[in-house]
């Protein structure tokens, strides 16, 4: 059923059986890759499930894109821009040397942000399509744009989506902002009923040139009702990092999470302090332990340890996360 | 058809629909992972396609093995031993804390080598099964042991296998050694007819306790008719490395490929020389270029550059490859 749903929605992106879909995301616990693969196969298009994440894989993928000339790309928006940069460094022009006519994305809000969309379309010469509700709600493409790119349609016959008021939890009228809540209509295993996904969007039922009458999210998903953030397609809760730090004897209670975008890929820096009781000599050991425990939880982070009292104390959880990525406040972005 | 064939052969390993199969190998261009996934799904068992290769993924995989307790493992033999070592460092006992009753392998000869097999079985407490012809011949499991582990059966009704004399190319009688040659009987795309896979084995038609009447390779695959070697499941031709080195101006003609097994994972060291004409100052740049070009071809190697004349000159191609892994000359190995 997931394959059926994704094939229908990918048809809406403009994908056809004669397309070859390059899947440039990690095949493991990340639902994105598997969902794109299932949809591609059911649609009858050719899948090129290349994956991502292994050292050296990007360069190799670029060689294959030049060779095989796939027509559709799937991945995260930031990875597509990272690939383009690598390509140029290798003397490859992503527009001329590749053959992408559709690039569809999930895992990050970027593809729905006008400035990022424009950058991707200018870089590759294909259309940039935003999709993705949340992994728990797979088939996750049921928030998905059509080829007209007027915001993600909500495919209500597969997963019933509502936007609700953040406080009262009552349904928000069209034209207003709310928190995404989803209900599975087709799943036999782990069906979710009114699942609080916690993303913030506004919705409308204005007509779309494609003729579909589903409501739409014209600005995509642009915020969170809690402090979760998304880095390289993975959901991260600051509380999980907090638990790791507070579980290591010798580290102080205060911490910061700094998220930067070096060129095009996200980096997370975790800053923590030595506790006043701990011997300064064990600092390298503490650092290695913190990095190791984060890594074991799938959190790729640069760890910086500081002397006690270096970090400003804050009462507000959210202030511990400093997001320097500027996805939404790009000066070129009219929104 | 590949799924059908693999499901049949995996049933021969002892896999049943109530099993959960942990696929601990890289999902990209490596056929092993996809073949194991197709077979698992067709057999009706539960697939846990975890993958491998991304930094931090091994630790995370170990946590999941403890949590989900899959009953079947697929990967390369060396990766299974690497995982066991990581597990112990994390305070996990692979025998007690995991639940593997079958571990099946391909991509490397290890699982057919008695000492390695014993080590894997002692470590995990499950049976160790060798399989794998070659990627070109997918369904690649048609060389595959049964649960009795008396050497790989050749599933002749799916892929017709022959062992031939290395010089005359005539079929070797049972009981003798030869080079593997395969013919697809079931494929519609890219069928191979008498494909020279170039592996060396000996075969027999002695009865197997399982009752299957296929011929068998009692010692598995234990050599190559050419100078190709396998590292981390990837086929590497020294000539490909030679081409890279000789394509870089400033490098001399002589080179060495040293393969070591640090603890349990293979490492490849490529040694090359500066050409006498090249400025010694550009050595770091040459090194980076060589490493980069190898990486772009999917070859993960440590590069060592030397002064002109350091490496002994050799006329024999094979002497340029120094394999220190001792897969086949383990003193504990009776063969």
XYZ file of C-alpha atoms in Angstrom:
670
model
C 0.000 0.000 0.000
C 2.882 2.356 0.705
C 4.220 1.581 -2.768
C 0.792 2.290 -4.338
C 0.407 5.584 -2.517
C 3.923 6.762 -3.347
C 3.557 5.763 -7.002
C 0.355 7.857 -7.259
C 1.976 10.864 -5.619
C 5.186 10.560 -7.646
C 3.028 10.516 -10.787
C 1.753 13.864 -9.501
C 5.378 15.108 -9.345
C 5.570 14.284 -13.044
C 7.526 11.009 -12.773
C 6.720 8.513 -15.552
C 7.683 4.879 -16.243
C 10.465 5.901 -18.643
C 12.249 7.870 -15.889
C 15.295 6.709 -13.954
C 15.197 7.764 -10.310
C 18.526 8.316 -8.544
C 17.973 7.777 -4.814
C 20.711 9.773 -3.104
C 19.919 9.108 0.531
C 21.014 6.629 3.151
C 19.516 3.115 3.074
C 19.198 2.027 6.689
C 16.696 3.223 9.282
C 15.872 6.319 7.215
C 12.370 5.858 5.797
C 12.914 8.369 3.025
C 15.093 6.141 0.864
C 12.913 3.043 1.155
C 9.740 5.010 0.466
C 11.217 6.543 -2.672
C 12.387 3.097 -3.815
C 8.975 1.472 -3.279
C 7.189 4.256 -5.154
C 9.632 4.142 -8.056
C 9.285 0.385 -8.479
C 5.487 0.419 -8.262
C 5.299 3.245 -10.788
C 7.326 1.121 -13.172
C 10.206 3.582 -13.429
C 13.824 2.465 -13.146
C 15.283 2.783 -9.658
C 18.936 3.624 -9.133
C 19.154 3.147 -5.345
C 22.625 4.573 -4.924
C 22.366 5.563 -1.264
C 24.551 8.079 0.567
C 26.644 8.573 3.658
C 29.697 6.381 3.114
C 33.034 8.226 2.756
C 33.807 8.769 -0.932
C 30.287 7.905 -2.039
C 29.374 11.406 -3.223
C 32.217 11.540 -5.761
C 31.318 8.105 -6.996
C 27.648 9.034 -7.255
C 28.525 12.067 -9.370
C 30.447 9.879 -11.809
C 27.410 7.613 -12.108
C 25.041 10.560 -12.633
C 27.188 11.626 -15.557
C 27.339 8.099 -16.932
C 23.762 6.865 -16.430
C 22.070 10.291 -16.736
C 19.127 9.589 -14.425
C 16.178 11.946 -14.952
C 14.861 12.169 -11.381
C 16.731 12.862 -8.129
C 15.615 12.105 -4.584
C 17.459 13.161 -1.418
C 17.561 16.081 0.990
C 17.784 19.626 -0.393
C 21.052 20.310 1.409
C 22.619 17.127 0.028
C 21.652 18.101 -3.517
C 23.434 21.431 -3.080
C 26.439 19.729 -1.504
C 26.611 17.370 -4.487
C 26.441 20.298 -6.914
C 29.365 21.950 -5.169
C 31.409 18.728 -5.264
C 30.505 18.314 -8.924
C 31.799 21.776 -9.804
C 35.030 21.070 -7.930
C 35.386 17.978 -10.131
C 34.808 20.059 -13.264
C 31.241 18.797 -13.743
C 28.380 21.189 -14.570
C 25.237 19.806 -12.866
C 23.009 21.449 -15.472
C 24.834 20.376 -18.629
C 26.459 17.118 -17.598
C 23.489 15.668 -15.731
C 19.986 15.118 -17.017
C 17.649 15.759 -14.078
C 14.218 17.064 -14.997
C 12.633 16.484 -11.565
C 14.299 16.712 -8.143
C 12.077 15.763 -5.230
C 12.964 16.058 -1.603
C 12.012 15.283 1.949
C 13.645 15.278 5.368
C 14.222 19.032 5.528
C 12.107 22.114 4.873
C 14.465 23.544 2.201
C 12.606 22.464 -0.941
C 9.569 24.516 0.088
C 11.595 27.678 0.741
C 11.511 29.881 -2.390
C 15.183 30.908 -2.294
C 16.399 27.328 -1.831
C 14.009 26.053 -4.473
C 15.279 28.649 -6.918
C 18.875 27.746 -6.158
C 18.225 24.042 -6.771
C 16.310 24.698 -9.997
C 18.982 27.097 -11.290
C 21.701 24.592 -10.407
C 20.219 21.473 -11.953
C 17.801 22.885 -14.529
C 14.989 20.603 -13.301
C 11.938 21.329 -11.155
C 12.287 21.148 -7.358
C 9.471 19.387 -5.504
C 8.842 19.385 -1.767
C 7.354 16.371 -0.004
C 7.233 14.577 3.305
C 5.007 14.382 6.352
C 6.962 12.359 8.920
C 8.431 8.843 9.139
C 5.747 7.605 11.563
C 3.089 8.441 8.987
C 4.567 6.448 6.083
C 3.451 6.545 3.266
C 5.254 9.771 4.089
C 4.755 11.388 0.654
C 1.097 12.233 1.382
C 2.281 15.786 2.011
C 3.542 16.304 -1.516
C 3.618 18.976 -4.175
C 2.441 18.474 -7.726
C 4.460 19.571 -10.756
C 2.966 23.097 -10.387
C 4.771 23.574 -7.062
C 2.077 25.609 -5.295
C 2.775 24.029 -1.899
C 2.340 20.463 -0.670
C -1.035 18.864 -1.319
C -2.453 16.840 1.548
C -3.523 13.516 -0.006
C -6.471 13.158 2.372
C -7.724 9.824 1.028
C -4.486 8.072 2.104
C -3.495 9.920 5.272
C -6.010 12.335 6.756
C -4.195 15.521 7.727
C -5.447 18.288 10.003
C -3.912 21.530 11.203
C -4.907 22.253 14.780
C -4.483 25.141 17.160
C -1.348 24.697 19.231
C -3.132 25.399 22.533
C -6.753 24.316 22.125
C -5.979 21.408 19.746
C -9.069 22.425 17.752
C -8.968 22.306 13.988
C -7.679 25.523 12.397
C -9.760 26.993 9.563
C -8.229 27.197 6.084
C -6.056 30.271 5.739
C -4.677 29.845 9.240
C -1.616 28.345 10.828
C -1.650 25.195 12.931
C 0.188 22.099 14.092
C 0.113 19.018 11.836
C -1.939 16.049 13.075
C -2.256 12.933 10.901
C -4.468 9.829 10.762
C -3.675 6.704 8.738
C -6.564 5.525 6.571
C -4.852 2.593 4.856
C -2.307 0.957 7.138
C -2.623 -2.495 8.698
C 0.458 -2.270 10.906
C 1.045 0.483 13.457
C -1.800 2.714 12.285
C -1.724 6.160 13.881
C -4.877 8.011 14.845
C -4.557 11.775 15.156
C -0.771 11.551 15.467
C 0.663 14.854 16.715
C 3.584 15.345 14.318
C 4.299 18.756 15.801
C 5.199 20.605 12.594
C 3.891 24.096 11.933
C 2.364 25.123 8.613
C -0.564 27.110 7.268
C -3.140 25.621 4.942
C -5.565 26.659 2.245
C -8.136 25.044 -0.033
C -7.579 27.506 -2.897
C -7.714 25.739 -6.247
C -4.436 24.469 -7.697
C -3.811 24.589 -11.481
C -3.320 20.800 -11.444
C -7.005 20.345 -10.620
C -6.473 18.346 -7.428
C -8.927 19.479 -4.753
C -6.818 18.483 -1.754
C -5.954 21.264 0.693
C -2.402 22.575 0.400
C 0.419 23.916 2.589
C 1.495 26.890 0.431
C 4.643 27.601 2.441
C 5.406 23.984 3.261
C 6.412 23.111 6.795
C 8.243 25.988 8.390
C 8.422 25.436 12.112
C 8.075 23.154 15.112
C 5.686 23.243 18.060
C 8.460 21.812 20.277
C 12.225 22.170 20.328
C 12.999 19.284 17.980
C 15.233 20.156 15.061
C 16.151 18.336 11.889
C 19.747 17.867 10.858
C 20.716 15.970 7.702
C 17.256 14.451 7.583
C 17.391 13.111 11.142
C 15.088 14.333 13.906
C 17.036 15.441 16.964
C 15.604 16.318 20.360
C 17.825 18.526 22.529
C 16.590 16.499 25.503
C 18.305 13.386 24.101
C 21.616 15.244 23.974
C 20.952 16.622 27.433
C 20.471 13.079 28.741
C 23.783 11.957 27.297
C 25.658 14.917 28.781
C 24.058 14.560 32.186
C 24.809 10.838 32.201
C 28.565 11.417 31.997
C 30.240 12.034 35.319
C 32.710 14.881 35.074
C 30.584 17.056 32.795
C 28.701 20.105 34.041
C 24.975 20.673 33.546
C 25.082 23.521 31.068
C 25.377 22.874 27.348
C 24.796 24.423 23.942
C 23.902 22.923 20.592
C 25.122 25.053 17.712
C 23.921 24.138 14.245
C 25.767 25.590 11.315
C 25.679 25.072 7.623
C 29.256 24.885 6.415
C 28.857 25.559 2.730
C 25.838 23.338 2.155
C 25.826 20.501 4.701
C 24.597 20.869 8.265
C 27.029 20.487 11.135
C 26.109 20.143 14.789
C 28.468 21.367 17.495
C 27.790 20.230 21.048
C 29.418 22.417 23.685
C 29.650 21.214 27.278
C 31.655 22.121 30.353
C 33.901 20.202 32.685
C 32.272 20.033 36.097
C 34.220 21.998 38.748
C 34.905 18.728 40.620
C 36.478 16.973 37.646
C 40.220 16.840 37.100
C 41.149 19.037 34.076
C 43.469 16.222 32.956
C 40.556 13.981 32.026
C 39.176 16.547 29.562
C 40.327 14.653 26.423
C 38.839 11.462 27.818
C 35.512 13.175 28.608
C 35.456 14.617 25.135
C 36.020 11.229 23.505
C 33.363 9.664 25.690
C 30.752 12.293 24.876
C 31.518 12.063 21.150
C 31.331 8.268 21.347
C 28.004 8.189 23.158
C 26.462 10.684 20.751
C 27.770 8.651 17.823
C 26.281 5.451 19.246
C 22.906 7.232 19.134
C 23.446 8.196 15.514
C 24.263 11.821 16.355
C 27.172 13.104 14.339
C 28.529 16.085 16.259
C 31.670 18.091 16.824
C 32.252 18.143 20.588
C 33.777 21.177 22.287
C 34.558 21.004 26.003
C 35.009 24.147 28.039
C 36.098 25.215 31.485
C 33.389 25.445 34.185
C 31.291 28.609 33.915
C 32.170 29.444 30.315
C 28.658 29.022 28.939
C 26.028 31.581 29.907
C 23.353 30.032 32.118
C 19.872 29.996 30.662
C 16.488 29.044 32.007
C 15.023 28.557 28.575
C 15.504 25.210 26.942
C 15.177 26.650 23.474
C 18.071 29.047 24.019
C 20.400 26.076 24.306
C 19.903 25.436 20.602
C 21.525 28.004 18.357
C 20.588 27.461 14.756
C 22.877 29.398 12.434
C 21.620 27.782 9.255
C 19.342 30.666 8.247
C 17.052 28.446 6.229
C 14.118 30.759 6.762
C 15.642 34.202 7.058
C 17.594 34.287 3.849
C 17.514 37.948 2.690
C 16.757 36.740 -0.852
C 13.685 34.952 0.494
C 10.568 37.132 0.178
C 8.716 35.165 2.872
C 13.231 -14.563 -10.347
C 16.242 -13.509 -8.301
C 13.963 -13.262 -5.275
C 12.557 -16.771 -5.938
C 15.997 -18.302 -6.322
C 17.384 -16.631 -3.205
C 14.335 -17.591 -1.146
C 14.819 -21.266 -2.135
C 18.504 -21.197 -1.288
C 17.988 -19.321 1.984
C 15.434 -21.986 2.937
C 18.338 -24.402 2.432
C 20.403 -22.349 4.917
C 17.609 -23.007 7.410
C 15.912 -19.586 7.231
C 12.153 -19.728 7.876
C 9.302 -17.190 7.669
C 9.425 -16.521 11.424
C 13.055 -15.359 11.196
C 14.234 -11.751 11.226
C 17.187 -11.172 8.911
C 19.617 -8.391 9.825
C 21.306 -7.207 6.627
C 24.612 -5.704 7.735
C 26.075 -4.664 4.409
C 26.115 -1.541 2.316
C 23.023 -0.681 0.234
C 24.287 0.952 -2.932
C 26.030 -0.691 -5.882
C 26.854 -3.791 -3.809
C 24.652 -6.642 -5.047
C 25.013 -8.618 -1.850
C 22.678 -6.468 0.226
C 19.917 -6.236 -2.371
C 20.054 -9.967 -3.086
C 19.733 -10.817 0.598
C 16.816 -8.377 0.915
C 14.942 -9.819 -2.093
C 15.373 -13.386 -0.828
C 14.248 -12.492 2.681
C 11.100 -10.759 1.464
C 10.153 -13.537 -0.961
C 10.685 -16.161 1.737
C 8.249 -14.265 3.934
C 10.762 -13.599 6.700
C 11.145 -10.164 8.272
C 13.897 -8.049 6.751
C 15.893 -5.615 8.860
C 17.885 -3.878 6.098
C 20.203 -1.950 8.373
C 23.066 -1.446 5.928
C 26.667 -0.604 6.794
C 29.494 1.746 6.005
C 28.419 5.087 7.462
C 30.533 6.413 10.360
C 28.947 5.391 13.674
C 26.625 2.872 12.057
C 28.252 -0.210 13.582
C 27.653 0.954 17.159
C 24.090 1.811 16.309
C 23.560 -1.547 14.620
C 24.801 -3.342 17.736
C 22.255 -1.504 19.876
C 19.506 -2.588 17.485
C 20.704 -6.218 17.478
C 20.363 -6.220 21.243
C 16.958 -4.584 21.095
C 15.296 -6.381 18.152
C 17.187 -9.686 18.557
C 17.204 -10.697 14.875
C 17.788 -14.420 14.311
C 19.724 -14.293 11.031
C 22.732 -12.172 10.053
C 23.977 -11.348 6.570
C 27.204 -9.484 5.758
C 30.858 -10.228 5.107
C 32.741 -12.555 7.484
C 35.267 -9.876 8.383
C 32.520 -7.376 9.190
C 30.834 -9.877 11.512
C 34.093 -10.276 13.437
C 34.634 -6.530 13.497
C 31.137 -6.087 14.930
C 31.810 -8.717 17.601
C 34.926 -6.857 18.668
C 33.060 -3.538 18.839
C 30.299 -5.248 20.790
C 32.715 -6.552 23.411
C 34.251 -3.086 23.752
C 30.723 -1.829 24.467
C 30.217 -4.526 27.108
C 27.963 -6.634 24.871
C 28.423 -10.415 24.597
C 27.509 -11.390 20.997
C 26.519 -14.886 22.121
C 24.351 -14.003 25.106
C 23.014 -10.587 24.196
C 22.197 -11.339 20.568
C 20.011 -14.080 19.199
C 21.584 -15.177 15.906
C 21.007 -18.802 14.963
C 22.180 -18.470 11.335
C 24.887 -16.178 9.949
C 25.296 -16.294 6.196
C 27.960 -14.552 4.217
C 29.239 -13.598 0.819
C 31.773 -11.204 -0.670
C 34.833 -12.847 0.889
C 36.113 -16.410 1.176
C 36.254 -16.372 5.013
C 33.019 -18.229 5.784
C 34.292 -21.327 3.959
C 37.624 -21.370 5.806
C 37.355 -23.760 8.780
C 39.232 -21.556 11.269
C 37.193 -18.461 10.395
C 33.969 -20.435 10.418
C 34.796 -21.797 13.855
C 35.620 -18.336 15.137
C 32.314 -16.933 13.889
C 30.304 -19.850 15.299
C 32.082 -19.659 18.670
C 31.537 -15.903 18.781
C 27.849 -15.772 17.915
C 26.655 -19.262 18.825
C 24.882 -19.656 15.454
C 25.832 -21.595 12.329
C 28.084 -19.930 9.749
C 27.076 -20.397 6.108
C 29.146 -19.579 3.043
C 27.529 -18.376 -0.179
C 28.158 -16.313 -3.263
C 29.209 -16.819 -6.858
C 29.808 -13.327 -8.241
C 27.752 -10.150 -8.764
C 27.527 -10.619 -12.546
C 25.825 -13.969 -11.990
C 23.018 -12.729 -9.722
C 21.070 -14.579 -8.327
C 24.491 -14.785 -6.711
C 23.473 -17.249 -3.962
C 23.487 -20.216 -6.377
C 26.842 -21.139 -4.867
C 25.462 -21.712 -1.396
C 25.881 -24.084 1.514
C 23.025 -25.904 3.185
C 22.597 -26.053 6.958
C 25.006 -29.055 7.037
C 27.895 -26.837 5.877
C 29.696 -29.386 3.716
C 30.762 -26.795 1.148
C 28.731 -24.684 -1.254
C 26.172 -26.529 -3.373
C 25.988 -25.446 -6.994
C 22.274 -24.886 -7.688
C 22.586 -26.069 -11.283
C 18.942 -25.577 -12.239
C 19.220 -21.793 -11.695
C 22.788 -21.012 -12.738
C 24.753 -23.761 -14.454
C 28.235 -23.883 -12.946
C 31.299 -25.618 -14.357
C 34.871 -25.901 -13.159
C 37.282 -25.832 -16.074
C 40.989 -26.343 -16.510
C 42.808 -23.034 -16.282
C 44.814 -23.634 -19.477
C 42.724 -25.875 -21.734
C 39.349 -24.461 -20.581
C 38.014 -28.032 -20.632
C 35.674 -29.180 -17.895
C 37.480 -30.575 -14.854
C 36.266 -33.945 -13.546
C 34.752 -34.099 -10.041
C 37.463 -34.339 -7.425
C 39.659 -31.869 -9.266
C 40.364 -28.185 -9.107
C 39.288 -25.702 -11.755
C 38.220 -22.166 -12.583
C 34.545 -21.238 -12.095
C 32.497 -20.663 -15.260
C 28.776 -19.865 -14.983
C 25.749 -19.805 -17.301
C 22.435 -18.122 -16.472
C 19.422 -20.357 -17.052
C 16.703 -17.988 -15.818
C 17.586 -14.382 -16.522
C 15.881 -12.118 -19.048
C 18.257 -9.189 -18.719
C 22.023 -9.437 -19.237
C 22.155 -13.236 -19.308
C 25.695 -14.588 -19.191
C 26.745 -17.674 -21.122
C 29.822 -19.470 -19.828
C 30.926 -16.402 -17.862
C 34.550 -16.782 -16.746
C 34.307 -15.703 -13.100
C 37.943 -16.614 -12.540
C 37.638 -18.084 -9.040
C 39.467 -21.275 -8.107
C 37.791 -24.145 -6.274
C 37.616 -27.913 -6.355
C 34.362 -29.795 -6.748
C 32.813 -33.119 -5.898
C 29.500 -34.912 -6.360
C 29.759 -36.877 -3.099
C 26.378 -37.130 -1.388
C 25.505 -34.437 1.166
C 23.501 -35.326 4.305
C 20.847 -32.797 3.233
C 19.943 -35.021 0.275
C 20.537 -32.385 -2.413
C 22.285 -33.950 -5.403
C 23.956 -30.773 -6.648
C 27.753 -30.874 -6.918
C 29.578 -29.068 -4.117
C 32.703 -26.966 -3.530
C 33.925 -28.600 -0.287
C 36.570 -25.958 0.405
C 34.597 -23.050 -1.002
C 36.359 -20.585 -3.259
C 39.984 -20.301 -2.289
C 41.867 -18.577 -5.060
C 41.869 -16.523 -8.216
C 43.026 -17.357 -11.734
C 44.081 -13.715 -12.171
C 45.447 -11.080 -9.826
C 42.097 -9.675 -8.697
C 41.629 -9.464 -4.953
C 38.637 -8.797 -2.759
C 38.710 -6.164 -0.061
C 35.688 -5.427 2.125
C 33.483 -7.232 -0.354
C 34.656 -5.184 -3.341
C 36.554 -6.679 -6.269
C 39.788 -4.804 -6.948
C 42.062 -5.244 -9.946
C 45.649 -4.096 -9.427
C 45.561 -2.912 -13.039
C 42.893 -0.320 -12.122
C 45.173 1.087 -9.429
C 48.080 0.948 -11.844
C 46.084 3.009 -14.345
C 45.353 5.669 -11.756
C 48.996 5.904 -10.689
C 50.307 6.023 -14.223
C 47.762 8.684 -15.135
C 49.164 11.132 -12.579
C 52.113 13.143 -13.815
C 54.817 13.321 -11.187
C 54.431 9.733 -9.973
C 56.894 6.998 -10.889
C 55.922 3.696 -12.498
C 56.594 1.349 -9.615
C 53.964 0.723 -6.960
C 52.905 -1.712 -4.256
C 49.512 -2.638 -2.876
C 49.727 -3.875 0.688
C 46.613 -5.415 2.178
C 46.481 -5.816 5.913
C 43.850 -6.831 8.356
C 44.005 -4.441 11.280
C 42.172 -6.382 13.948
C 39.327 -7.633 11.769
C 38.727 -5.165 8.933
C 40.789 -5.075 5.751
C 42.934 -2.053 4.964
C 44.609 -1.331 1.641
C 47.828 0.663 1.487
C 48.917 1.965 -1.903
C 52.613 2.827 -2.095
C 53.937 4.859 -5.007
C 57.049 6.888 -5.760
C 57.678 10.423 -6.841
C 59.121 10.409 -10.350
C 62.744 11.640 -10.434
C 61.653 14.618 -12.571
C 59.018 15.821 -10.116
C 59.702 18.562 -7.583
C 59.785 17.029 -4.051
C 57.699 19.997 -2.877
C 54.608 18.750 -4.695
C 54.635 15.453 -2.789
C 51.685 16.369 -0.505
C 49.710 17.501 -3.534
C 50.481 14.273 -5.437
C 49.445 12.276 -2.418
C 46.124 14.082 -2.113
C 45.488 13.683 -5.817
C 46.188 9.953 -5.798
C 44.007 9.426 -2.722
C 41.240 11.496 -4.322
C 41.287 9.619 -7.613
C 41.247 6.246 -5.868
C 38.363 7.418 -3.690
C 36.392 8.581 -6.731
C 36.665 4.984 -8.000
C 35.365 3.641 -4.708
C 38.808 2.495 -3.544
C 39.406 3.300 0.083
C 43.173 3.281 0.541
C 45.934 4.717 2.670
C 48.398 6.363 0.291
C 52.134 6.367 1.020
C 54.459 8.283 -1.290
C 58.150 7.521 -1.399
C 61.340 8.872 -2.902
C 62.338 7.582 -6.364
C 63.905 4.120 -6.257
C 62.618 3.121 -2.822
C 60.447 0.247 -4.017
C 62.168 -2.861 -5.356
C 61.547 -3.286 -9.073
C 59.639 -6.383 -10.052
C 58.750 -7.964 -13.338
C 55.909 -9.925 -11.869
C 52.579 -8.203 -11.594
C 51.473 -10.399 -8.737
C 54.433 -9.383 -6.587
C 53.070 -5.839 -6.512
C 50.229 -7.086 -4.325
C 51.272 -8.041 -0.828
C 48.426 -9.640 1.050
C 49.144 -9.776 4.776
C 45.662 -10.882 5.758
C 46.554 -14.556 6.148
C 43.034 -15.722 5.431
C 44.263 -19.043 4.104
C 47.443 -19.713 6.012
C 46.112 -19.425 9.518
C 48.137 -21.943 11.580
C 44.896 -23.081 13.239
C 43.503 -23.903 9.798
C 44.058 -27.582 8.922
C 43.712 -26.903 5.176
